[in-house]
Amino acid sequence: MLTEFQQQMADAVTKLRPGEVVSFADIAAAAGRPRASRAAGRMLFQSMDTLPWWRVVYSDGRLPPCNPSVQAERLADEGVQLNAFRVVESPLGRFKTTKEN
């Protein structure tokens, strides 16, 4: 059974589209508690594969130490560019870069 806050975080993660990468703080903020990034990380860790956890990283783009190879592979499959287990650019979300013509 999830608390209301956990359900709001789960809903925010579920809404992430392929290639959309956000931070734990972004998920916590979407659930109404922007300073609860650790709670977001804990909830995602416990969710196993029921949520697209691989689309959530640290605010500086680093992948968390739990399963970084699996996370990097899943992100790369969605078009996310990584360098040394750090998101460089993503099609959507926090790490999207706009290219001007």
mmCIF file with all atom_site columns, C-alpha atoms in Angstrom:
data_model
loop_
_atom_site.group_PDB
_atom_site.id
_atom_site.type_symbol
_atom_site.label_atom_id
_atom_site.label_alt_id
_atom_site.label_comp_id
_atom_site.label_asym_id
_atom_site.label_entity_id
_atom_site.label_seq_id
_atom_site.pdbx_PDB_ins_code
_atom_site.Cartn_x
_atom_site.Cartn_y
_atom_site.Cartn_z
_atom_site.occupancy
_atom_site.B_iso_or_equiv
_atom_site.pdbx_formal_charge
_atom_site.auth_seq_id
_atom_site.auth_comp_id
_atom_site.auth_asym_id
_atom_site.auth_atom_id
_atom_site.pdbx_PDB_model_num
ATOM 1   C CA . MET A 1 1   ? 0.000  0.000  0.000   1.00 0.00 ? 1   MET A CA 1
ATOM 2   C CA . LEU A 1 2   ? 1.429  3.348  -1.048  1.00 0.00 ? 2   LEU A CA 1
ATOM 3   C CA . THR A 1 3   ? 1.001  6.587  0.850   1.00 0.00 ? 3   THR A CA 1
ATOM 4   C CA . GLU A 1 4   ? -0.618 9.475  -1.007  1.00 0.00 ? 4   GLU A CA 1
ATOM 5   C CA . PHE A 1 5   ? 2.806  11.044 -1.563  1.00 0.00 ? 5   PHE A CA 1
ATOM 6   C CA . GLN A 1 6   ? 4.272  7.778  -2.877  1.00 0.00 ? 6   GLN A CA 1
ATOM 7   C CA . GLN A 1 7   ? 1.312  7.384  -5.238  1.00 0.00 ? 7   GLN A CA 1
ATOM 8   C CA . GLN A 1 8   ? 1.823  10.925 -6.541  1.00 0.00 ? 8   GLN A CA 1
ATOM 9   C CA . MET A 1 9   ? 5.500  10.170 -7.186  1.00 0.00 ? 9   MET A CA 1
ATOM 10  C CA . ALA A 1 10  ? 4.607  6.885  -8.872  1.00 0.00 ? 10  ALA A CA 1
ATOM 11  C CA . ASP A 1 11  ? 2.099  8.735  -11.082 1.00 0.00 ? 11  ASP A CA 1
ATOM 12  C CA . ALA A 1 12  ? 4.762  11.285 -12.042 1.00 0.00 ? 12  ALA A CA 1
ATOM 13  C CA . VAL A 1 13  ? 7.216  8.529  -13.015 1.00 0.00 ? 13  VAL A CA 1
ATOM 14  C CA . THR A 1 14  ? 4.542  6.621  -14.928 1.00 0.00 ? 14  THR A CA 1
ATOM 15  C CA . LYS A 1 15  ? 3.830  9.718  -17.042 1.00 0.00 ? 15  LYS A CA 1
ATOM 16  C CA . LEU A 1 16  ? 7.463  9.930  -18.237 1.00 0.00 ? 16  LEU A CA 1
ATOM 17  C CA . ARG A 1 17  ? 7.739  9.138  -21.933 1.00 0.00 ? 17  ARG A CA 1
ATOM 18  C CA . PRO A 1 18  ? 10.511 7.140  -23.601 1.00 0.00 ? 18  PRO A CA 1
ATOM 19  C CA . GLY A 1 19  ? 13.616 9.324  -23.769 1.00 0.00 ? 19  GLY A CA 1
ATOM 20  C CA . GLU A 1 20  ? 12.366 11.691 -21.057 1.00 0.00 ? 20  GLU A CA 1
ATOM 21  C CA . VAL A 1 21  ? 14.940 11.927 -18.270 1.00 0.00 ? 21  VAL A CA 1
ATOM 22  C CA . VAL A 1 22  ? 14.323 13.854 -15.049 1.00 0.00 ? 22  VAL A CA 1
ATOM 23  C CA . SER A 1 23  ? 15.894 14.045 -11.600 1.00 0.00 ? 23  SER A CA 1
ATOM 24  C CA . PHE A 1 24  ? 14.714 12.581 -8.318  1.00 0.00 ? 24  PHE A CA 1
ATOM 25  C CA . ALA A 1 25  ? 14.005 16.159 -7.185  1.00 0.00 ? 25  ALA A CA 1
ATOM 26  C CA . ASP A 1 26  ? 11.834 16.708 -10.274 1.00 0.00 ? 26  ASP A CA 1
ATOM 27  C CA . ILE A 1 27  ? 9.736  13.673 -9.309  1.00 0.00 ? 27  ILE A CA 1
ATOM 28  C CA . ALA A 1 28  ? 9.455  14.837 -5.706  1.00 0.00 ? 28  ALA A CA 1
ATOM 29  C CA . ALA A 1 29  ? 8.451  18.333 -6.876  1.00 0.00 ? 29  ALA A CA 1
ATOM 30  C CA . ALA A 1 30  ? 5.796  16.889 -9.191  1.00 0.00 ? 30  ALA A CA 1
ATOM 31  C CA . ALA A 1 31  ? 4.377  15.133 -6.122  1.00 0.00 ? 31  ALA A CA 1
ATOM 32  C CA . GLY A 1 32  ? 4.330  18.395 -4.147  1.00 0.00 ? 32  GLY A CA 1
ATOM 33  C CA . ARG A 1 33  ? 7.473  17.974 -2.050  1.00 0.00 ? 33  ARG A CA 1
ATOM 34  C CA . PRO A 1 34  ? 10.467 19.375 -3.967  1.00 0.00 ? 34  PRO A CA 1
ATOM 35  C CA . ARG A 1 35  ? 12.923 18.665 -1.137  1.00 0.00 ? 35  ARG A CA 1
ATOM 36  C CA . ALA A 1 36  ? 12.045 14.962 -0.880  1.00 0.00 ? 36  ALA A CA 1
ATOM 37  C CA . SER A 1 37  ? 14.358 13.638 -3.596  1.00 0.00 ? 37  SER A CA 1
ATOM 38  C CA . ARG A 1 38  ? 15.680 10.866 -1.331  1.00 0.00 ? 38  ARG A CA 1
ATOM 39  C CA . ALA A 1 39  ? 12.137 9.649  -0.755  1.00 0.00 ? 39  ALA A CA 1
ATOM 40  C CA . ALA A 1 40  ? 11.686 9.526  -4.527  1.00 0.00 ? 40  ALA A CA 1
ATOM 41  C CA . GLY A 1 41  ? 14.857 7.477  -4.869  1.00 0.00 ? 41  GLY A CA 1
ATOM 42  C CA . ARG A 1 42  ? 13.806 5.085  -2.139  1.00 0.00 ? 42  ARG A CA 1
ATOM 43  C CA . MET A 1 43  ? 10.348 4.616  -3.666  1.00 0.00 ? 43  MET A CA 1
ATOM 44  C CA . LEU A 1 44  ? 11.842 3.918  -7.103  1.00 0.00 ? 44  LEU A CA 1
ATOM 45  C CA . PHE A 1 45  ? 14.383 1.489  -5.668  1.00 0.00 ? 45  PHE A CA 1
ATOM 46  C CA . GLN A 1 46  ? 11.579 -0.452 -4.002  1.00 0.00 ? 46  GLN A CA 1
ATOM 47  C CA . SER A 1 47  ? 9.361  -0.416 -7.105  1.00 0.00 ? 47  SER A CA 1
ATOM 48  C CA . MET A 1 48  ? 11.607 -2.868 -8.976  1.00 0.00 ? 48  MET A CA 1
ATOM 49  C CA . ASP A 1 49  ? 10.432 -2.882 -12.605 1.00 0.00 ? 49  ASP A CA 1
ATOM 50  C CA . THR A 1 50  ? 6.844  -1.799 -11.960 1.00 0.00 ? 50  THR A CA 1
ATOM 51  C CA . LEU A 1 51  ? 7.823  1.794  -12.833 1.00 0.00 ? 51  LEU A CA 1
ATOM 52  C CA . PRO A 1 52  ? 10.212 3.158  -15.496 1.00 0.00 ? 52  PRO A CA 1
ATOM 53  C CA . TRP A 1 53  ? 12.866 3.930  -12.853 1.00 0.00 ? 53  TRP A CA 1
ATOM 54  C CA . TRP A 1 54  ? 15.655 4.202  -15.438 1.00 0.00 ? 54  TRP A CA 1
ATOM 55  C CA . ARG A 1 55  ? 14.274 7.592  -16.586 1.00 0.00 ? 55  ARG A CA 1
ATOM 56  C CA . VAL A 1 56  ? 15.179 9.183  -13.229 1.00 0.00 ? 56  VAL A CA 1
ATOM 57  C CA . VAL A 1 57  ? 18.742 10.235 -12.374 1.00 0.00 ? 57  VAL A CA 1
ATOM 58  C CA . TYR A 1 58  ? 20.612 12.632 -10.084 1.00 0.00 ? 58  TYR A CA 1
ATOM 59  C CA . SER A 1 59  ? 20.158 16.337 -10.870 1.00 0.00 ? 59  SER A CA 1
ATOM 60  C CA . ASP A 1 60  ? 23.635 16.533 -12.436 1.00 0.00 ? 60  ASP A CA 1
ATOM 61  C CA . GLY A 1 61  ? 22.828 13.662 -14.809 1.00 0.00 ? 61  GLY A CA 1
ATOM 62  C CA . ARG A 1 62  ? 24.761 10.939 -12.988 1.00 0.00 ? 62  ARG A CA 1
ATOM 63  C CA . LEU A 1 63  ? 23.174 7.510  -12.820 1.00 0.00 ? 63  LEU A CA 1
ATOM 64  C CA . PRO A 1 64  ? 22.637 6.154  -9.301  1.00 0.00 ? 64  PRO A CA 1
ATOM 65  C CA . PRO A 1 65  ? 24.971 3.309  -8.255  1.00 0.00 ? 65  PRO A CA 1
ATOM 66  C CA . CYS A 1 66  ? 22.211 0.683  -8.282  1.00 0.00 ? 66  CYS A CA 1
ATOM 67  C CA . ASN A 1 67  ? 22.262 -1.096 -11.682 1.00 0.00 ? 67  ASN A CA 1
ATOM 68  C CA . PRO A 1 68  ? 23.956 1.702  -13.683 1.00 0.00 ? 68  PRO A CA 1
ATOM 69  C CA . SER A 1 69  ? 24.754 -0.636 -16.587 1.00 0.00 ? 69  SER A CA 1
ATOM 70  C CA . VAL A 1 70  ? 21.122 -1.716 -16.909 1.00 0.00 ? 70  VAL A CA 1
ATOM 71  C CA . GLN A 1 71  ? 19.952 1.883  -16.602 1.00 0.00 ? 71  GLN A CA 1
ATOM 72  C CA . ALA A 1 72  ? 22.477 3.095  -19.192 1.00 0.00 ? 72  ALA A CA 1
ATOM 73  C CA . GLU A 1 73  ? 21.383 0.402  -21.638 1.00 0.00 ? 73  GLU A CA 1
ATOM 74  C CA . ARG A 1 74  ? 17.688 1.206  -21.232 1.00 0.00 ? 74  ARG A CA 1
ATOM 75  C CA . LEU A 1 75  ? 18.322 4.943  -21.609 1.00 0.00 ? 75  LEU A CA 1
ATOM 76  C CA . ALA A 1 76  ? 20.483 4.413  -24.706 1.00 0.00 ? 76  ALA A CA 1
ATOM 77  C CA . ASP A 1 77  ? 17.681 2.298  -26.212 1.00 0.00 ? 77  ASP A CA 1
ATOM 78  C CA . GLU A 1 78  ? 15.426 5.365  -25.801 1.00 0.00 ? 78  GLU A CA 1
ATOM 79  C CA . GLY A 1 79  ? 17.850 7.703  -27.586 1.00 0.00 ? 79  GLY A CA 1
ATOM 80  C CA . VAL A 1 80  ? 19.525 9.194  -24.514 1.00 0.00 ? 80  VAL A CA 1
ATOM 81  C CA . GLN A 1 81  ? 23.206 10.060 -24.900 1.00 0.00 ? 81  GLN A CA 1
ATOM 82  C CA . LEU A 1 82  ? 25.474 9.117  -22.003 1.00 0.00 ? 82  LEU A CA 1
ATOM 83  C CA . ASN A 1 83  ? 29.133 9.541  -21.174 1.00 0.00 ? 83  ASN A CA 1
ATOM 84  C CA . ALA A 1 84  ? 30.631 7.565  -18.280 1.00 0.00 ? 84  ALA A CA 1
ATOM 85  C CA . PHE A 1 85  ? 27.243 6.836  -16.668 1.00 0.00 ? 85  PHE A CA 1
ATOM 86  C CA . ARG A 1 86  ? 26.128 10.461 -16.928 1.00 0.00 ? 86  ARG A CA 1
ATOM 87  C CA . VAL A 1 87  ? 23.307 11.756 -19.124 1.00 0.00 ? 87  VAL A CA 1
ATOM 88  C CA . VAL A 1 88  ? 24.677 14.196 -21.681 1.00 0.00 ? 88  VAL A CA 1
ATOM 89  C CA . GLU A 1 89  ? 21.503 14.756 -23.667 1.00 0.00 ? 89  GLU A CA 1
ATOM 90  C CA . SER A 1 90  ? 18.006 13.310 -23.785 1.00 0.00 ? 90  SER A CA 1
ATOM 91  C CA . PRO A 1 91  ? 15.230 13.678 -26.342 1.00 0.00 ? 91  PRO A CA 1
ATOM 92  C CA . LEU A 1 92  ? 12.888 14.975 -23.595 1.00 0.00 ? 92  LEU A CA 1
ATOM 93  C CA . GLY A 1 93  ? 13.020 16.212 -20.010 1.00 0.00 ? 93  GLY A CA 1
ATOM 94  C CA . ARG A 1 94  ? 15.642 17.980 -17.922 1.00 0.00 ? 94  ARG A CA 1
ATOM 95  C CA . PHE A 1 95  ? 18.573 17.096 -20.196 1.00 0.00 ? 95  PHE A CA 1
ATOM 96  C CA . LYS A 1 96  ? 16.993 18.029 -23.511 1.00 0.00 ? 96  LYS A CA 1
ATOM 97  C CA . THR A 1 97  ? 19.053 20.523 -25.447 1.00 0.00 ? 97  THR A CA 1
ATOM 98  C CA . THR A 1 98  ? 17.454 22.667 -28.073 1.00 0.00 ? 98  THR A CA 1
ATOM 99  C CA . LYS A 1 99  ? 19.369 23.004 -31.262 1.00 0.00 ? 99  LYS A CA 1
ATOM 100 C CA . GLU A 1 100 ? 18.829 26.255 -33.086 1.00 0.00 ? 100 GLU A CA 1
ATOM 101 C CA . ASN A 1 101 ? 19.146 26.288 -36.859 1.00 0.00 ? 101 ASN A CA 1
#
